[in-house]
mmCIF file with all atom_site columns, C-alpha atoms in Angstrom:
data_model
loop_
_atom_site.group_PDB
_atom_site.id
_atom_site.type_symbol
_atom_site.label_atom_id
_atom_site.label_alt_id
_atom_site.label_comp_id
_atom_site.label_asym_id
_atom_site.label_entity_id
_atom_site.label_seq_id
_atom_site.pdbx_PDB_ins_code
_atom_site.Cartn_x
_atom_site.Cartn_y
_atom_site.Cartn_z
_atom_site.occupancy
_atom_site.B_iso_or_equiv
_atom_site.pdbx_formal_charge
_atom_site.auth_seq_id
_atom_site.auth_comp_id
_atom_site.auth_asym_id
_atom_site.auth_atom_id
_atom_site.pdbx_PDB_model_num
ATOM 1   C CA . MET Z 1 1   ? 154.057 40.182  220.094 1.00 57.00 ? 1   MET Z CA 1
ATOM 2   C CA . ALA Z 1 2   ? 155.286 42.611  217.631 1.00 62.00 ? 2   ALA Z CA 1
ATOM 3   C CA . PHE Z 1 3   ? 153.179 45.059  215.746 1.00 64.00 ? 3   PHE Z CA 1
ATOM 4   C CA . ASP Z 1 4   ? 153.615 45.302  212.037 1.00 62.00 ? 4   ASP Z CA 1
ATOM 5   C CA . PHE Z 1 5   ? 153.794 49.000  211.052 1.00 63.00 ? 5   PHE Z CA 1
ATOM 6   C CA . SER Z 1 6   ? 154.743 48.391  207.476 1.00 61.00 ? 6   SER Z CA 1
ATOM 7   C CA . GLU Z 1 7   ? 151.145 48.281  206.358 1.00 61.00 ? 7   GLU Z CA 1
ATOM 8   C CA . GLU Z 1 8   ? 149.721 51.584  205.178 1.00 65.00 ? 8   GLU Z CA 1
ATOM 9   C CA . ARG Z 1 9   ? 146.748 52.923  207.004 1.00 68.00 ? 9   ARG Z CA 1
ATOM 10  C CA . ARG Z 1 10  ? 143.672 53.625  205.000 1.00 72.00 ? 10  ARG Z CA 1
ATOM 11  C CA . ARG Z 1 11  ? 143.237 57.287  204.381 1.00 74.00 ? 11  ARG Z CA 1
ATOM 12  C CA . ARG Z 1 12  ? 139.903 58.972  204.123 1.00 73.00 ? 12  ARG Z CA 1
ATOM 13  C CA . PRO Z 1 13  ? 139.129 60.339  200.715 1.00 73.00 ? 13  PRO Z CA 1
ATOM 14  C CA . ARG Z 1 14  ? 139.772 64.092  200.673 1.00 76.00 ? 14  ARG Z CA 1
ATOM 15  C CA . VAL Z 1 15  ? 136.695 66.221  200.190 1.00 74.00 ? 15  VAL Z CA 1
ATOM 16  C CA . SER Z 1 16  ? 137.271 68.876  197.598 1.00 77.00 ? 16  SER Z CA 1
ATOM 17  C CA . LEU Z 1 17  ? 136.150 72.337  198.730 1.00 80.00 ? 17  LEU Z CA 1
ATOM 18  C CA . THR Z 1 18  ? 136.139 73.697  195.204 1.00 82.00 ? 18  THR Z CA 1
ATOM 19  C CA . SER Z 1 19  ? 132.633 72.484  194.439 1.00 85.00 ? 19  SER Z CA 1
ATOM 20  C CA . LEU Z 1 20  ? 131.364 73.786  197.796 1.00 87.00 ? 20  LEU Z CA 1
ATOM 21  C CA . ILE Z 1 21  ? 132.818 77.231  197.099 1.00 91.00 ? 21  ILE Z CA 1
ATOM 22  C CA . ASP Z 1 22  ? 131.243 77.215  193.624 1.00 92.00 ? 22  ASP Z CA 1
ATOM 23  C CA . VAL Z 1 23  ? 127.820 76.400  195.040 1.00 92.00 ? 23  VAL Z CA 1
ATOM 24  C CA . ILE Z 1 24  ? 128.072 79.130  197.687 1.00 94.00 ? 24  ILE Z CA 1
ATOM 25  C CA . PHE Z 1 25  ? 129.179 81.661  195.056 1.00 95.00 ? 25  PHE Z CA 1
ATOM 26  C CA . ILE Z 1 26  ? 126.235 80.751  192.811 1.00 95.00 ? 26  ILE Z CA 1
ATOM 27  C CA . LEU Z 1 27  ? 123.824 81.132  195.747 1.00 95.00 ? 27  LEU Z CA 1
ATOM 28  C CA . ILE Z 1 28  ? 125.256 84.552  196.636 1.00 94.00 ? 28  ILE Z CA 1
ATOM 29  C CA . VAL Z 1 29  ? 124.923 85.743  193.044 1.00 94.00 ? 29  VAL Z CA 1
ATOM 30  C CA . PHE Z 1 30  ? 121.369 84.375  192.868 1.00 93.00 ? 30  PHE Z CA 1
ATOM 31  C CA . PHE Z 1 31  ? 120.244 86.177  196.031 1.00 90.00 ? 31  PHE Z CA 1
ATOM 32  C CA . MET Z 1 32  ? 121.903 89.415  194.926 1.00 88.00 ? 32  MET Z CA 1
ATOM 33  C CA . LEU Z 1 33  ? 120.035 89.319  191.621 1.00 88.00 ? 33  LEU Z CA 1
ATOM 34  C CA . VAL Z 1 34  ? 116.702 88.400  193.163 1.00 86.00 ? 34  VAL Z CA 1
ATOM 35  C CA . SER Z 1 35  ? 116.834 90.885  196.036 1.00 83.00 ? 35  SER Z CA 1
ATOM 36  C CA . SER Z 1 36  ? 115.532 94.399  195.648 1.00 75.00 ? 36  SER Z CA 1
ATOM 37  C CA . PHE Z 1 37  ? 117.630 97.153  197.179 1.00 72.00 ? 37  PHE Z CA 1
ATOM 38  C CA . SER Z 1 38  ? 115.308 100.071 196.477 1.00 72.00 ? 38  SER Z CA 1
ATOM 39  C CA . GLN Z 1 39  ? 112.864 101.381 199.021 1.00 71.00 ? 39  GLN Z CA 1
ATOM 40  C CA . TYR Z 1 40  ? 109.271 101.512 197.946 1.00 72.00 ? 40  TYR Z CA 1
ATOM 41  C CA . ARG Z 1 41  ? 107.028 104.041 199.589 1.00 71.00 ? 41  ARG Z CA 1
ATOM 42  C CA . VAL Z 1 42  ? 103.320 104.603 199.417 1.00 71.00 ? 42  VAL Z CA 1
ATOM 43  C CA . ILE Z 1 43  ? 101.992 108.012 198.454 1.00 67.00 ? 43  ILE Z CA 1
ATOM 44  C CA . ASP Z 1 44  ? 98.536  108.768 199.781 1.00 67.00 ? 44  ASP Z CA 1
ATOM 45  C CA . LEU Z 1 45  ? 96.485  110.331 197.014 1.00 63.00 ? 45  LEU Z CA 1
ATOM 46  C CA . VAL Z 1 46  ? 93.057  111.786 197.623 1.00 63.00 ? 46  VAL Z CA 1
ATOM 47  C CA . LYS Z 1 47  ? 90.637  112.259 194.784 1.00 63.00 ? 47  LYS Z CA 1
ATOM 48  C CA . GLY Z 1 48  ? 90.070  115.939 194.119 1.00 60.00 ? 48  GLY Z CA 1
ATOM 49  C CA . GLN Z 1 49  ? 86.722  117.587 194.558 1.00 59.00 ? 49  GLN Z CA 1
ATOM 50  C CA . SER Z 1 50  ? 85.101  119.899 192.120 1.00 57.00 ? 50  SER Z CA 1
ATOM 51  C CA . GLY Z 1 51  ? 84.221  123.327 193.374 1.00 53.00 ? 51  GLY Z CA 1
ATOM 52  C CA . ARG Z 1 52  ? 84.260  127.005 192.575 1.00 51.00 ? 52  ARG Z CA 1
ATOM 53  C CA . GLY Z 1 53  ? 87.247  129.061 193.580 1.00 49.00 ? 53  GLY Z CA 1
ATOM 54  C CA . GLY Z 1 54  ? 89.051  126.243 195.372 1.00 45.00 ? 54  GLY Z CA 1
ATOM 55  C CA . GLN Z 1 55  ? 92.309  126.966 193.556 1.00 47.00 ? 55  GLN Z CA 1
ATOM 56  C CA . SER Z 1 56  ? 92.145  130.738 194.014 1.00 55.00 ? 56  SER Z CA 1
ATOM 57  C CA . THR Z 1 57  ? 93.343  130.701 197.643 1.00 80.00 ? 57  THR Z CA 1
ATOM 58  C CA . ALA Z 1 58  ? 95.953  127.995 197.140 1.00 81.00 ? 58  ALA Z CA 1
ATOM 59  C CA . LEU Z 1 59  ? 99.634  128.786 196.897 1.00 85.00 ? 59  LEU Z CA 1
ATOM 60  C CA . ARG Z 1 60  ? 100.652 128.170 193.276 1.00 87.00 ? 60  ARG Z CA 1
ATOM 61  C CA . LEU Z 1 61  ? 104.032 126.565 192.699 1.00 87.00 ? 61  LEU Z CA 1
ATOM 62  C CA . VAL Z 1 62  ? 105.583 125.473 189.418 1.00 86.00 ? 62  VAL Z CA 1
ATOM 63  C CA . LEU Z 1 63  ? 107.738 122.347 189.333 1.00 85.00 ? 63  LEU Z CA 1
ATOM 64  C CA . GLN Z 1 64  ? 110.293 122.640 186.552 1.00 83.00 ? 64  GLN Z CA 1
ATOM 65  C CA . ALA Z 1 65  ? 111.850 119.746 184.652 1.00 83.00 ? 65  ALA Z CA 1
ATOM 66  C CA . ASP Z 1 66  ? 115.121 120.095 186.621 1.00 84.00 ? 66  ASP Z CA 1
ATOM 67  C CA . GLY Z 1 67  ? 113.283 119.714 189.959 1.00 81.00 ? 67  GLY Z CA 1
ATOM 68  C CA . ASP Z 1 68  ? 113.238 123.379 191.000 1.00 82.00 ? 68  ASP Z CA 1
ATOM 69  C CA . LEU Z 1 69  ? 110.116 124.821 192.614 1.00 85.00 ? 69  LEU Z CA 1
ATOM 70  C CA . LEU Z 1 70  ? 109.140 128.366 191.673 1.00 84.00 ? 70  LEU Z CA 1
ATOM 71  C CA . THR Z 1 71  ? 106.236 130.518 192.758 1.00 84.00 ? 71  THR Z CA 1
ATOM 72  C CA . SER Z 1 72  ? 103.941 132.046 190.188 1.00 77.00 ? 72  SER Z CA 1
ATOM 73  C CA . ALA Z 1 73  ? 104.235 135.434 191.965 1.00 72.00 ? 73  ALA Z CA 1
ATOM 74  C CA . GLY Z 1 74  ? 108.044 135.473 191.802 1.00 66.00 ? 74  GLY Z CA 1
ATOM 75  C CA . GLU Z 1 75  ? 108.650 135.465 195.565 1.00 71.00 ? 75  GLU Z CA 1
ATOM 76  C CA . PRO Z 1 76  ? 111.128 133.092 197.221 1.00 73.00 ? 76  PRO Z CA 1
ATOM 77  C CA . VAL Z 1 77  ? 109.776 129.552 197.575 1.00 85.00 ? 77  VAL Z CA 1
ATOM 78  C CA . ASP Z 1 78  ? 111.001 129.108 201.149 1.00 84.00 ? 78  ASP Z CA 1
ATOM 79  C CA . GLN Z 1 79  ? 109.178 132.209 202.384 1.00 84.00 ? 79  GLN Z CA 1
ATOM 80  C CA . ALA Z 1 80  ? 105.994 131.287 200.496 1.00 85.00 ? 80  ALA Z CA 1
ATOM 81  C CA . LEU Z 1 81  ? 106.059 127.758 201.957 1.00 86.00 ? 81  LEU Z CA 1
ATOM 82  C CA . ALA Z 1 82  ? 106.613 129.137 205.464 1.00 85.00 ? 82  ALA Z CA 1
ATOM 83  C CA . ASP Z 1 83  ? 103.588 131.412 205.005 1.00 85.00 ? 83  ASP Z CA 1
ATOM 84  C CA . ALA Z 1 84  ? 101.529 128.475 203.711 1.00 85.00 ? 84  ALA Z CA 1
ATOM 85  C CA . VAL Z 1 85  ? 102.406 126.419 206.795 1.00 85.00 ? 85  VAL Z CA 1
ATOM 86  C CA . THR Z 1 86  ? 101.532 129.307 209.115 1.00 86.00 ? 86  THR Z CA 1
ATOM 87  C CA . ASN Z 1 87  ? 98.201  130.067 207.390 1.00 86.00 ? 87  ASN Z CA 1
ATOM 88  C CA . ARG Z 1 88  ? 97.351  126.398 206.726 1.00 86.00 ? 88  ARG Z CA 1
ATOM 89  C CA . GLN Z 1 89  ? 97.055  127.292 203.085 1.00 85.00 ? 89  GLN Z CA 1
ATOM 90  C CA . PRO Z 1 90  ? 96.666  124.543 200.462 1.00 87.00 ? 90  PRO Z CA 1
ATOM 91  C CA . VAL Z 1 91  ? 99.347  124.245 197.813 1.00 87.00 ? 91  VAL Z CA 1
ATOM 92  C CA . SER Z 1 92  ? 98.909  123.562 194.088 1.00 86.00 ? 92  SER Z CA 1
ATOM 93  C CA . ILE Z 1 93  ? 101.918 122.272 192.197 1.00 86.00 ? 93  ILE Z CA 1
ATOM 94  C CA . PHE Z 1 94  ? 101.751 122.851 188.462 1.00 86.00 ? 94  PHE Z CA 1
ATOM 95  C CA . LEU Z 1 95  ? 103.953 120.407 186.553 1.00 85.00 ? 95  LEU Z CA 1
ATOM 96  C CA . GLU Z 1 96  ? 105.868 121.348 183.442 1.00 82.00 ? 96  GLU Z CA 1
ATOM 97  C CA . ALA Z 1 97  ? 105.595 119.063 180.443 1.00 81.00 ? 97  ALA Z CA 1
ATOM 98  C CA . SER Z 1 98  ? 108.685 116.885 180.974 1.00 84.00 ? 98  SER Z CA 1
ATOM 99  C CA . VAL Z 1 99  ? 108.969 116.628 184.759 1.00 85.00 ? 99  VAL Z CA 1
ATOM 100 C CA . PRO Z 1 100 ? 110.224 113.183 185.889 1.00 86.00 ? 100 PRO Z CA 1
ATOM 101 C CA . ILE Z 1 101 ? 108.050 111.412 188.427 1.00 82.00 ? 101 ILE Z CA 1
ATOM 102 C CA . GLN Z 1 102 ? 110.893 111.348 190.967 1.00 85.00 ? 102 GLN Z CA 1
ATOM 103 C CA . HIS Z 1 103 ? 110.960 115.165 191.061 1.00 86.00 ? 103 HIS Z CA 1
ATOM 104 C CA . GLY Z 1 104 ? 107.242 115.165 191.803 1.00 84.00 ? 104 GLY Z CA 1
ATOM 105 C CA . VAL Z 1 105 ? 107.699 112.664 194.631 1.00 84.00 ? 105 VAL Z CA 1
ATOM 106 C CA . ASP Z 1 106 ? 110.604 114.705 196.025 1.00 87.00 ? 106 ASP Z CA 1
ATOM 107 C CA . ALA Z 1 107 ? 108.446 117.852 195.996 1.00 86.00 ? 107 ALA Z CA 1
ATOM 108 C CA . LEU Z 1 108 ? 105.622 116.016 197.793 1.00 86.00 ? 108 LEU Z CA 1
ATOM 109 C CA . ASP Z 1 109 ? 108.104 114.721 200.401 1.00 87.00 ? 109 ASP Z CA 1
ATOM 110 C CA . ARG Z 1 110 ? 109.473 118.221 200.919 1.00 87.00 ? 110 ARG Z CA 1
ATOM 111 C CA . LEU Z 1 111 ? 105.996 119.658 201.482 1.00 87.00 ? 111 LEU Z CA 1
ATOM 112 C CA . LYS Z 1 112 ? 105.035 116.794 203.790 1.00 87.00 ? 112 LYS Z CA 1
ATOM 113 C CA . ALA Z 1 113 ? 108.188 117.368 205.861 1.00 88.00 ? 113 ALA Z CA 1
ATOM 114 C CA . LEU Z 1 114 ? 107.165 121.009 206.256 1.00 86.00 ? 114 LEU Z CA 1
ATOM 115 C CA . GLY Z 1 115 ? 103.726 119.973 207.508 1.00 86.00 ? 115 GLY Z CA 1
ATOM 116 C CA . ILE Z 1 116 ? 101.680 120.799 204.422 1.00 85.00 ? 116 ILE Z CA 1
ATOM 117 C CA . SER Z 1 117 ? 99.117  118.082 203.807 1.00 80.00 ? 117 SER Z CA 1
ATOM 118 C CA . ALA Z 1 118 ? 96.722  119.770 201.357 1.00 84.00 ? 118 ALA Z CA 1
ATOM 119 C CA . VAL Z 1 119 ? 98.593  119.462 198.070 1.00 85.00 ? 119 VAL Z CA 1
ATOM 120 C CA . SER Z 1 120 ? 97.226  119.153 194.553 1.00 82.00 ? 120 SER Z CA 1
ATOM 121 C CA . LEU Z 1 121 ? 99.196  118.261 191.447 1.00 81.00 ? 121 LEU Z CA 1
ATOM 122 C CA . VAL Z 1 122 ? 98.133  119.924 188.206 1.00 81.00 ? 122 VAL Z CA 1
ATOM 123 C CA . PRO Z 1 123 ? 99.625  118.726 184.897 1.00 78.00 ? 123 PRO Z CA 1
ATOM 124 C CA . GLU Z 1 124 ? 100.817 121.075 182.165 1.00 68.00 ? 124 GLU Z CA 1
ATOM 125 C CA . ALA Z 1 125 ? 101.936 124.110 184.096 1.00 47.00 ? 125 ALA Z CA 1
ATOM 126 C CA . SER Z 1 126 ? 102.228 126.300 180.990 1.00 50.00 ? 126 SER Z CA 1
ATOM 127 C CA . ASN Z 1 127 ? 98.471  126.199 180.400 1.00 48.00 ? 127 ASN Z CA 1
ATOM 128 C CA . ALA Z 1 128 ? 97.364  126.473 184.024 1.00 46.00 ? 128 ALA Z CA 1
ATOM 129 C CA . VAL Z 1 129 ? 99.521  129.294 185.461 1.00 46.00 ? 129 VAL Z CA 1
ATOM 130 C CA . GLN Z 1 130 ? 99.235  132.755 183.979 1.00 46.00 ? 130 GLN Z CA 1
#
């Protein structure tokens, strides 16, 4: 009983990985394009109330187009904000004409981090602050 080894064994067909790699690459690109990498936050806005003299006791700040906060009285912003936190004083931010929204959000975040919750935004700072 002799075995005949001259016959070739059947080989399995080779699976090409090229198409699998292409499909995985396309899926990665798809998920990268569909995914959103920015963080969305909610800003709590409260509708203002009408009243007499409500703005007279508030600390008046001017938000410039480059993102800088200035006081209308010319004192340093940090000291004025520290006094507003201590006295629980409301803050009014007067916006210049071409202030980007992101600068406004950054100013609100800065005031919130300091513990100031009573903030009002007033458009057109040039007409409102004298």
